[in-house]
Amino acid sequence: MSPRPDRHRARYLRYAGGDPLAPPVDLAEALDAIGEDVMAGYSPERAMREFLRRGGAQRRGLDDLARRVAERRRELLRTHRLDGTLQEVRELLDKAVLAERGQLARDVDLDDADRAFRQLRLDNLPASTAAAVSELASYDWQSSEAREAYEQIKDLLGRELLDQRFAGMKQTLENATDADRAAVGEMLADLNDLLEKRRRGEDTQEDFEEFMERHAEHFPEHPRTLDELLDTLAARAAAAQRLLASMSPEQRAELRQLSAQAFGSAELMDQLARMDGNLQALRPGEDWSGSERFEGEQGLGLGDGTGVLQDLADLDDLAEQLSQSYDGARLDDVDLDTLARQLGDEAAVDARTLAELERALRDSGFLKRGTDGQLRLSPKAMRQLGKALLRDVATRLSGRQGQRDARLAGTAGEPSGAARPWEFGDTEPWDVTRTVGNAVRRTAADRAPRRGSGRPRVRLELRDVEVTETEARSQACVALLVDTSFSMAMDGRWVPMKRTALALHTLIRTRFRGDHLQLIGFGRQAQVMEIEELTGLDALWDKGTNLHHALLLANRHFRRHPNAQPVLLVVTDGEPTSHLEPGGEVYFAYPPHPLTIAHAVRELDAAGRLGAQVTFFRLGEDPGLARFVDSMARRVGGRVVAPELDDLGAAVVGSYLGDRSRDSSYADGFGGWGTRGFWVD
């Protein structure tokens, strides 16, 4: 026996993707936002989640999609009510009774006693629609129009009950023949046999394929396995149960009574009840008992109402998927087909773009998982974020009134405008114009063209080469001291401080690699920090601002590089309130103890003796802090700058460039910071 061919192997679906020619997702905006949140104290995982929730300037986020899902859910509940089938049955019943009364009045051949008896039955019909329909089940209609309307009630109920379990069945069986109804009954019997086989564990794929071969026209979803069919049927049947639970007790009682009249036989209800029992046993995880509160004016039939209950369940699933609040949540979990069906293709494209962005962030190397299993910003991400911050600093520097564009690219030195012949070991760039001019003049002098001969070829020789002269530039040994006390976080200075450190770190590591940078954070005590440690540092409630300890570490850094120019940059928002005792213990006092001030002054004087160029960056308007840093700066011939928070990075970078180029044109520019802050010399 040859194997049965698979009729559903090839499936063609509508393209549901975005623009196939669209460029790959841009990670720059996402990385900037994630870095900002990480520096504010978020974990990289949470920062990424927050960005995906917020979205970007040109990209809607998960919160927007979740809001639209919630609005769609409220709209369905506000628009609809669930008595549509009962209303339609009532209208058909009224139509039948009215037509029968007319026929009784017109029929002159009808016996008067019979006419009176019939009119009495019609006059005494129960107020309940279901009871009236049951009462007229045995009535011998005199009007063909009335009989047709009453038969429509039974047909409508049968189609609605089937539409509850099989979407689209109401339209399929409209104007159906007895043979069509018999075919549906046969399908239900075969389906229940197959489901009961599954419950006993006796079903096979061949059983399913044989069933589909006989009844495929009733399943437009074209399931390929019994499990797929079960999932579809159970979701629909559970929605039908929730529809009943959402009705009032009176509506449920009427519907149950009417259901016995479906197709004029109780057999349909028996088969549907059997199917519901099988599905509940096979898919107990479905919501079989939930309910909703509908408050609208638009009546829904049983089939349409079941569809709306399914829509509500889909929207609830989407809300959970978009919340990403469960363990192991990924944006790939979002059902894009359901999202497109509920909110439109544009929403699905937005969700797909966010999923691609999440994958790109994880796969691009910007996030790495540490030994503790937590995600962290990778060195690649730190470099990218630092470059972005440095661009922002350059923009601020170049935009200052009366300033030339800030040049952040460092070479062997700044060009002096002169050139000289190349010598062995020179690394300066060639002066191309002078070099080519030398070669042309030498060729013209050495080989004057003869009459009738062609032009001489110009060839470069070593003696032609000239290089651009540059100003001498010494190495710098930089110590950036940043206040990490709790007041920095409490007053909104935490993130600007970290951005400043990262911008300076990026500048030195990429443009001035010969310089030596050390980052020192000082709170109750000081410590040397790597840039990754500083950017991920959480704000801790810990009293103390230990400038003394920070200066000790800075001076040790300067002594390790005796041939470099020391540059001391101090960012703080408070006076020193703690210092190290000779035994290494931390002493804290507020207001600042004179001994704490003395220890800080002693170490600052030591930095001055080492030749350090000192700049204090004062944050805040505390008069006591202003007096302290002014006096400290004057002791060592340093400077004080009080920038606004947005300009802190530009102020620190500008001061660094000015200090290491004090004799060049940079010094005047960066020393003259004052557009939004002011200098105190």
XYZ file of C-alpha atoms in Angstrom:
681
model
C 0.000 0.000 0.000
C 1.497 3.319 -1.044
C 1.845 6.023 1.628
C -0.930 8.578 1.797
C 0.170 11.905 0.258
C 0.288 14.902 2.565
C -2.159 17.350 1.031
C -1.130 20.167 3.383
C 2.632 20.034 3.034
C 2.887 23.276 1.024
C 1.213 26.271 2.653
C 1.219 29.798 1.257
C 0.449 32.665 3.607
C 0.183 36.416 3.264
C 3.519 38.199 3.834
C 3.328 39.739 7.289
C 6.763 41.304 7.585
C 7.854 44.906 7.453
C 9.725 46.593 4.646
C 12.113 43.935 3.285
C 14.436 46.677 2.025
C 14.500 48.559 5.342
C 17.962 49.068 6.871
C 18.902 47.095 9.987
C 17.774 48.468 13.315
C 19.814 51.390 14.645
C 21.255 50.589 18.060
C 22.729 54.023 18.774
C 19.600 55.527 20.329
C 18.910 52.370 22.316
C 22.465 52.187 23.615
C 22.418 55.844 24.692
C 19.172 55.347 26.599
C 20.333 52.074 28.170
C 23.637 53.632 29.201
C 21.810 56.567 30.776
C 19.627 54.227 32.834
C 22.591 52.049 33.812
C 24.411 55.104 35.102
C 21.249 56.026 37.030
C 21.478 52.702 38.850
C 19.464 50.296 36.681
C 20.820 46.904 35.743
C 21.528 46.566 31.989
C 18.708 44.010 31.725
C 16.227 46.374 33.347
C 17.550 49.336 31.351
C 17.025 47.421 28.108
C 13.515 46.472 29.211
C 12.724 50.075 30.076
C 13.866 51.288 26.664
C 11.804 48.650 24.906
C 8.827 49.740 26.987
C 9.293 53.461 26.288
C 10.381 53.175 22.670
C 12.464 55.769 20.886
C 11.996 59.039 19.082
C 10.757 57.326 15.904
C 9.724 53.980 17.381
C 6.685 53.085 19.478
C 7.433 50.968 22.522
C 5.714 48.162 24.394
C 3.831 50.579 26.643
C 2.145 52.145 23.625
C 1.171 48.732 22.257
C -0.102 47.655 25.688
C -2.146 50.854 25.947
C -3.770 50.156 22.580
C -4.513 46.573 23.647
C -6.225 47.860 26.801
C -8.209 50.433 24.788
C -9.332 47.738 22.346
C -10.504 45.576 25.239
C -12.490 48.419 26.811
C -13.997 49.252 23.430
C -15.313 45.696 22.961
C -16.924 45.691 26.409
C -18.400 49.189 26.025
C -19.823 48.534 22.547
C -21.533 45.139 22.818
C -24.124 43.200 24.776
C -24.811 39.467 24.621
C -28.542 39.196 23.930
C -28.270 39.457 20.145
C -29.526 35.923 19.479
C -32.381 36.286 21.946
C -33.375 39.574 20.305
C -33.279 38.012 16.845
C -35.371 35.058 18.022
C -37.872 37.455 19.590
C -38.180 39.397 16.322
C -38.775 36.198 14.323
C -41.320 35.027 16.889
C -43.196 38.331 16.751
C -43.140 38.141 12.955
C -44.572 34.600 13.008
C -47.331 35.445 15.500
C -48.311 38.598 13.615
C -48.474 36.721 10.301
C -50.572 33.958 11.929
C -53.023 36.451 13.421
C -53.446 38.024 9.996
C -54.066 34.667 8.383
C -56.664 33.735 11.040
C -58.499 36.999 10.435
C -58.509 36.563 6.636
C -59.361 32.843 6.411
C -63.153 32.769 5.935
C -63.207 28.964 5.539
C -61.775 28.356 9.006
C -64.199 27.051 11.646
C -65.077 29.820 14.110
C -64.408 27.624 17.110
C -61.028 26.596 15.721
C -60.238 30.245 14.976
C -61.158 31.276 18.500
C -59.088 28.457 20.008
C -56.029 29.405 17.945
C -56.366 33.073 18.803
C -56.656 32.112 22.465
C -53.363 30.170 22.274
C -51.612 33.106 20.644
C -53.057 35.552 23.165
C -51.874 33.455 26.088
C -48.280 32.823 24.996
C -45.749 33.123 27.885
C -43.828 36.371 28.195
C -40.568 34.426 28.036
C -39.271 34.104 24.502
C -37.938 30.605 25.113
C -41.189 29.418 26.704
C -43.216 30.907 23.831
C -41.065 29.148 21.247
C -41.484 25.853 23.137
C -45.235 26.410 23.430
C -45.545 26.822 19.646
C -43.438 23.755 18.828
C -46.587 21.685 18.280
C -48.703 24.477 16.820
C -50.244 23.821 13.402
C -49.497 27.025 11.541
C -52.157 28.264 9.132
C -49.899 30.935 7.584
C -47.032 29.770 5.406
C -45.220 33.020 6.190
C -45.604 32.376 9.914
C -44.435 28.764 9.533
C -41.360 29.921 7.617
C -40.495 32.501 10.300
C -40.836 29.871 13.042
C -38.615 27.444 11.101
C -36.062 30.244 10.786
C -35.924 30.357 14.588
C -34.923 26.695 14.782
C -32.468 27.109 11.925
C -30.981 30.253 13.502
C -30.526 28.540 16.856
C -28.798 25.565 15.249
C -26.463 27.748 13.209
C -25.664 29.979 16.188
C -24.891 27.025 18.455
C -22.602 25.543 15.799
C -21.014 28.948 15.168
C -20.135 29.058 18.855
C -17.890 26.015 18.376
C -16.909 26.366 14.713
C -16.217 29.926 13.544
C -18.059 30.791 10.325
C -20.563 27.951 10.558
C -23.519 30.361 10.813
C -22.832 31.753 7.347
C -21.864 28.364 5.916
C -25.191 26.757 6.868
C -27.390 29.660 5.806
C -30.092 28.266 3.471
C -28.686 24.795 4.184
C -30.547 21.670 3.161
C -31.390 18.685 5.330
C -28.437 16.895 3.743
C -26.117 19.689 4.849
C -27.397 19.440 8.412
C -27.002 15.683 8.330
C -23.390 16.109 7.183
C -22.736 18.385 10.163
C -24.263 15.836 12.504
C -22.042 13.140 11.015
C -18.969 15.376 11.432
C -19.805 15.955 15.112
C -20.227 12.239 15.746
C -16.916 11.421 14.026
C -15.170 14.242 15.868
C -16.371 13.020 19.246
C -15.259 9.482 18.404
C -11.792 10.831 17.544
C -11.616 12.923 20.737
C -12.626 9.987 22.870
C -9.937 7.906 21.199
C -7.432 10.580 22.236
C -8.739 10.473 25.806
C -8.107 6.726 25.840
C -4.699 7.160 24.203
C -5.694 5.080 21.183
C -5.658 7.686 18.395
C -3.127 7.745 15.552
C -2.115 10.279 12.930
C -3.872 8.089 10.359
C -7.126 8.481 12.307
C -6.766 12.257 12.180
C -5.921 12.305 8.477
C -8.916 10.091 7.706
C -11.153 12.435 9.691
C -9.807 15.493 7.857
C -10.209 13.825 4.498
C -13.916 13.365 5.209
C -14.650 16.699 6.921
C -11.929 19.178 5.902
C -14.475 21.697 4.557
C -15.601 22.438 8.129
C -12.092 23.451 9.279
C -10.740 26.414 7.300
C -7.716 26.584 9.636
C -6.371 23.388 7.981
C -4.880 21.843 11.136
C -2.040 19.424 10.443
C -2.280 17.410 13.666
C -4.959 16.505 16.151
C -3.235 18.722 18.732
C -3.600 21.753 16.463
C -7.281 20.906 15.977
C -7.725 20.466 19.735
C -6.134 23.838 20.478
C -8.470 25.616 18.050
C -11.642 23.826 19.171
C -10.873 24.122 22.886
C -10.166 27.857 22.675
C -13.483 28.404 20.889
C -15.476 26.115 23.197
C -13.999 27.746 26.313
C -14.975 31.157 24.923
C -18.516 29.818 24.428
C -18.622 28.769 28.078
C -17.390 32.200 29.160
C -20.097 33.744 26.987
C -22.771 31.831 28.892
C -21.178 32.793 32.209
C -21.230 36.462 31.140
C -25.006 36.415 30.571
C -27.578 37.146 33.216
C -29.218 34.106 34.858
C -32.456 34.859 32.985
C -30.629 35.000 29.632
C -28.839 31.708 30.344
C -32.104 29.995 31.283
C -33.827 31.195 28.106
C -30.911 30.159 25.925
C -30.799 26.654 27.405
C -34.506 26.260 26.812
C -34.234 27.546 23.258
C -31.285 25.295 22.476
C -33.581 22.266 22.534
C -35.298 23.710 19.446
C -32.068 23.949 17.415
C -32.649 22.399 14.002
C -35.885 21.039 15.503
C -34.019 18.283 17.361
C -32.240 17.793 20.677
C -29.551 15.659 18.994
C -27.410 18.678 18.106
C -27.227 19.782 21.748
C -26.342 16.250 22.805
C -23.405 16.131 20.369
C -22.185 19.611 21.350
C -22.377 18.776 25.057
C -20.429 15.582 24.374
C -17.787 17.584 22.474
C -17.510 20.160 25.269
C -16.921 17.417 27.812
C -14.200 15.845 25.686
C -12.481 19.184 25.106
C -12.536 20.136 28.784
C -10.952 16.799 29.654
C -8.262 17.166 26.980
C -7.541 20.872 27.525
C -8.195 21.612 31.224
C -5.826 24.593 31.122
C -8.261 26.705 29.102
C -10.392 29.262 30.944
C -13.723 27.412 31.112
C -15.326 29.453 33.906
C -14.397 33.109 33.368
C -16.840 35.877 32.564
C -16.933 39.464 31.324
C -19.211 42.434 31.927
C -20.608 43.874 28.693
C -22.165 47.340 28.879
C -22.807 48.310 25.244
C -25.865 48.629 23.039
C -24.873 46.496 20.049
C -26.331 43.005 20.433
C -24.190 39.997 19.595
C -25.317 36.593 18.449
C -23.924 33.459 20.035
C -21.276 32.988 17.347
C -20.229 36.619 17.203
C -20.302 36.848 20.983
C -18.052 33.812 21.254
C -15.710 35.483 18.767
C -15.619 38.609 20.929
C -14.854 36.478 24.015
C -12.005 34.916 22.032
C -10.821 38.399 21.084
C -10.845 39.375 24.748
C -8.819 36.286 25.620
C -6.370 37.103 22.822
C -6.058 40.653 24.124
C -5.390 39.357 27.642
C -2.655 37.090 26.273
C -1.165 39.998 24.327
C -1.226 42.200 27.435
C 0.743 39.561 29.341
C 3.194 39.069 26.467
C 3.745 42.814 26.118
C 4.208 43.251 29.877
C 7.306 40.974 29.724
C 6.854 40.490 33.466
C 7.282 36.727 33.645
C 10.490 34.722 33.987
C 12.380 34.214 30.739
C 10.289 36.795 28.886
C 11.435 37.662 25.368
C 9.799 39.801 22.717
C 9.803 36.772 20.441
C 6.969 35.543 22.695
C 4.586 38.169 21.280
C 2.091 36.560 18.889
C 2.459 38.832 15.863
C -0.452 37.262 13.968
C -2.808 37.888 16.877
C -1.442 41.404 17.334
C -2.037 42.181 13.656
C -5.554 40.765 13.847
C -6.441 42.834 16.915
C -4.571 46.112 16.315
C -3.604 46.033 12.629
C -0.487 45.275 10.623
C 1.291 48.455 11.743
C 1.248 47.311 15.364
C 2.694 43.938 14.360
C 5.485 45.683 12.455
C 6.258 47.806 15.542
C 6.448 44.699 17.726
C 8.600 42.885 15.183
C 10.983 45.855 15.062
C 11.278 45.863 18.858
C 11.972 42.120 18.833
C 14.687 42.625 16.220
C 16.138 45.417 18.352
C 16.195 43.155 21.409
C 17.941 40.398 19.440
C 20.410 42.886 17.988
C 21.258 44.236 21.444
C 21.854 40.725 22.766
C 23.733 39.480 19.690
C 25.800 42.574 18.920
C 28.101 42.168 21.901
C 26.846 45.313 23.677
C 25.589 43.244 26.588
C 27.525 40.428 28.223
C 26.626 38.077 31.021
C 28.943 38.046 34.009
C 29.971 35.129 36.190
C 26.956 35.835 38.432
C 24.606 35.417 35.469
C 23.697 39.115 35.320
C 23.881 41.150 32.122
C 26.417 43.986 31.996
C 27.477 46.570 29.457
C 30.379 45.128 27.495
C 33.588 47.069 26.759
C 32.254 47.491 23.222
C 29.115 49.117 24.607
C 31.156 51.349 26.888
C 33.236 52.533 23.942
C 30.137 53.221 21.863
C 28.454 55.080 24.702
C 31.609 57.033 25.434
C 31.853 58.124 21.811
C 28.280 59.368 21.909
C 28.942 61.335 25.092
C 32.133 62.732 23.606
C 30.232 63.904 20.528
C 27.806 65.695 22.826
C 30.712 67.330 24.660
C 32.297 68.410 21.366
C 28.985 69.917 20.261
C 28.713 71.900 23.473
C 32.295 73.104 23.248
C 32.015 74.126 19.595
C 28.735 75.901 20.277
C 30.151 78.216 22.896
C 29.912 81.834 21.981
C 33.069 83.229 20.382
C 34.801 79.835 20.250
C 36.241 77.927 17.330
C 35.135 74.315 16.818
C 36.652 72.096 19.476
C 39.169 69.726 17.918
C 39.285 66.527 19.914
C 41.603 64.550 17.635
C 45.097 64.284 19.074
C 48.189 63.655 16.933
C 51.847 63.907 17.849
C 51.202 67.593 18.520
C 49.367 70.574 17.079
C 50.563 71.695 13.580
C 52.718 74.819 13.730
C 52.235 75.750 10.048
C 55.899 75.127 9.125
C 57.520 72.171 7.380
C 61.027 70.651 7.386
C 62.902 67.914 5.496
C 62.133 64.379 6.579
C 64.662 62.640 8.813
C 64.943 59.027 9.768
C 62.579 58.224 12.644
C 60.105 61.030 11.917
C 56.450 60.093 12.526
C 54.905 63.435 11.586
C 52.555 63.509 8.572
C 53.944 64.475 5.177
C 53.389 67.949 3.821
C 52.124 66.691 0.450
C 52.098 70.058 -1.308
C 55.738 70.856 -0.459
C 56.869 67.289 -1.163
C 55.362 67.179 -4.676
C 56.557 70.741 -5.391
C 60.125 69.765 -4.423
C 60.007 66.781 -6.775
C 58.718 68.854 -9.705
C 61.327 71.578 -9.246
C 64.162 69.080 -8.863
C 63.083 67.166 -11.981
C 62.841 70.387 -13.988
C 66.306 71.476 -12.897
C 68.015 68.105 -13.347
C 66.467 67.109 -16.690
C 65.598 70.097 -18.794
C 63.518 68.813 -21.750
C 65.280 68.709 -25.066
C 63.716 69.824 -28.345
C 61.490 67.053 -29.702
C 61.616 64.967 -26.544
C 58.587 64.237 -24.327
C 57.939 65.678 -20.934
C 60.130 64.259 -18.144
C 58.523 61.949 -15.598
C 58.352 63.224 -12.031
C 59.634 60.701 -9.474
C 59.715 61.186 -5.727
C 62.984 60.777 -3.878
C 63.647 60.878 -0.142
C 65.302 64.270 -0.431
C 61.972 65.681 -1.719
C 59.940 64.664 1.312
C 59.015 67.286 3.900
C 56.965 66.708 7.036
C 54.638 69.004 8.940
C 56.205 70.458 12.063
C 54.179 70.102 15.269
C 54.428 71.766 18.619
C 56.007 69.735 21.364
C 53.484 68.101 23.636
C 54.186 66.381 26.945
C 52.268 63.487 28.391
C 49.665 64.170 31.064
C 48.930 62.181 34.206
C 45.263 62.817 34.955
C 43.370 62.072 38.167
C 39.603 62.624 37.989
C 38.143 62.696 41.498
C 34.348 62.339 41.539
C 32.191 62.746 44.604
C 30.094 59.566 45.112
C 28.396 60.630 48.336
C 24.636 60.163 48.577
C 23.950 63.864 48.109
C 25.142 63.567 44.501
C 22.361 61.090 43.748
C 19.794 62.864 45.905
C 20.239 66.166 44.049
C 20.236 64.705 40.529
C 24.007 64.907 39.939
C 24.685 61.162 39.816
C 24.197 60.576 36.085
C 25.941 63.796 34.899
C 28.934 62.811 37.048
C 29.118 59.385 35.421
C 28.615 60.814 31.928
C 31.487 63.201 32.569
C 33.811 60.419 33.702
C 32.929 58.244 30.719
C 33.415 61.102 28.228
C 36.856 61.960 29.637
C 37.814 58.280 29.778
C 36.810 57.816 26.135
C 38.690 60.925 25.018
C 41.934 59.858 26.665
C 41.695 56.199 25.663
C 40.952 56.979 22.020
C 42.670 60.296 21.275
C 45.396 60.799 23.888
C 46.525 57.257 24.561
C 49.855 58.382 25.953
C 48.147 60.084 28.884
C 47.551 58.239 32.147
C 44.026 58.503 33.594
C 42.871 57.295 36.972
C 39.258 57.535 38.139
C 38.792 57.933 41.885
C 35.419 57.917 43.581
C 35.177 59.323 47.078
C 32.308 59.011 49.516
C 32.882 57.965 53.114
C 36.189 56.658 51.797
C 37.859 56.751 48.377
C 38.731 54.018 45.916
C 40.254 53.703 42.465
C 37.610 52.551 39.982
C 37.529 51.150 36.495
C 35.100 52.961 34.208
C 32.747 49.948 34.102
C 32.643 49.892 37.898
C 31.955 53.604 38.144
C 29.195 53.678 35.529
C 27.435 50.753 37.224
C 27.854 52.124 40.755
C 24.663 52.345 42.828
C 24.040 55.279 45.116
C 24.411 54.148 48.736
C 23.233 55.918 51.868
C 26.622 56.362 53.508
C 27.638 59.544 55.296
C 30.930 61.173 54.421
C 32.894 63.018 51.734
C 36.508 61.868 52.063
C 38.463 64.267 49.848
C 41.577 63.563 51.937
C 41.627 59.875 50.932
C 40.927 60.748 47.280
C 43.867 63.182 47.180
C 46.126 60.541 48.744
C 45.279 58.158 45.868
C 45.695 60.927 43.276
C 49.173 61.852 44.557
C 50.196 58.200 44.492
C 49.076 58.107 40.848
C 51.124 61.236 40.053
C 54.266 59.810 41.679
C 53.993 56.673 39.544
C 54.377 58.828 36.428
C 57.079 61.378 37.328
C 57.756 62.406 33.711
C 54.104 63.325 32.937
C 52.328 66.600 33.654
C 49.960 66.045 36.647
C 46.368 67.203 36.054
C 43.988 67.090 39.035
C 40.237 67.419 38.336
C 37.860 67.356 41.332
C 34.056 67.133 40.942
C 32.176 67.616 44.234
C 29.000 69.069 45.730
C 30.037 69.241 49.371
C 32.788 70.079 51.825
C 34.957 67.217 53.114
C 33.384 65.591 56.153
C 35.647 62.563 56.647
C 39.328 61.697 56.538
C 41.621 58.725 57.120
C 43.202 58.286 60.535
C 46.841 57.060 60.712
C 45.567 53.543 61.444
C 43.374 53.520 58.335
C 40.071 54.130 60.131
C 37.615 56.638 58.685
C 36.774 59.625 60.856
C 33.462 61.405 60.114
C 32.121 64.680 61.491
C 29.505 67.186 60.406
C 29.931 70.109 60.300
C 33.428 69.452 58.959
C 36.012 69.078 61.702
C 39.058 71.358 61.374
C 41.267 68.270 61.395
C 39.414 66.907 58.344
C 39.988 70.188 56.500
C 43.652 70.186 57.526
C 44.205 66.677 56.174
C 42.627 67.611 52.830
C 44.684 70.825 52.610
C 47.907 68.943 53.347
C 47.340 66.468 50.502
C 46.329 69.263 48.105
C 49.568 71.091 48.927
C 51.421 67.877 48.156
C 49.743 67.776 44.735
C 50.775 71.375 44.205
C 54.394 70.548 45.001
C 54.210 67.786 42.398
C 53.291 70.482 39.852
C 49.650 69.461 39.424
C 47.357 71.756 37.477
C 44.230 71.764 39.654
C 40.608 72.469 38.746
C 37.650 72.161 41.102
C 34.184 71.689 39.615
C 31.724 72.961 42.176
C 28.163 71.636 41.920
C 25.423 73.441 43.783
C 25.104 76.823 45.431
C 26.234 75.999 48.973
C 28.096 79.109 50.258
C 30.268 77.013 52.576
C 31.369 74.816 49.679
C 32.058 77.897 47.548
C 34.336 79.405 50.210
C 36.141 76.101 50.732
C 36.914 75.327 47.090
C 37.864 78.951 46.367
C 40.436 78.921 49.133
C 41.712 75.482 48.136
C 42.161 76.554 44.497
C 44.033 79.723 45.495
C 46.527 77.716 47.591
C 47.802 75.836 44.535
C 47.109 78.390 41.813
C 44.197 76.350 40.575
C 40.807 77.226 39.194
C 37.159 76.733 40.133
C 34.372 76.240 37.653
C 30.692 76.128 38.616
C 28.958 74.693 35.546
C 25.347 73.798 35.176
C 24.791 70.043 35.260
C 24.235 69.789 31.507
C 27.616 71.427 30.916
C 29.624 69.420 33.440
C 31.087 67.043 30.845
C 32.078 69.856 28.497
C 33.639 71.789 31.391
C 35.779 68.855 32.564
C 36.879 67.857 29.057
C 37.576 71.461 28.168
C 39.649 71.946 31.307
C 41.649 68.790 30.586
C 42.393 69.925 27.029
C 43.312 73.380 28.274
C 45.601 72.074 31.020
C 47.508 69.772 28.694
C 47.797 72.506 26.017
C 48.319 75.513 28.262
C 50.747 77.138 25.867
C 48.562 76.674 22.775
C 45.445 78.431 21.577
C 43.390 75.835 23.442
C 44.290 77.319 26.790
C 42.479 80.593 26.259
C 39.449 78.859 24.851
C 38.965 76.257 27.543
C 40.171 78.480 30.341
C 37.524 80.966 29.346
C 34.608 78.687 30.124
C 31.848 81.028 31.181
C 28.903 80.982 28.825
C 26.700 79.231 31.393
C 29.053 78.891 34.371
C 31.912 80.979 35.648
C 35.605 80.635 36.519
C 37.253 81.756 39.752
C 41.030 82.033 39.452
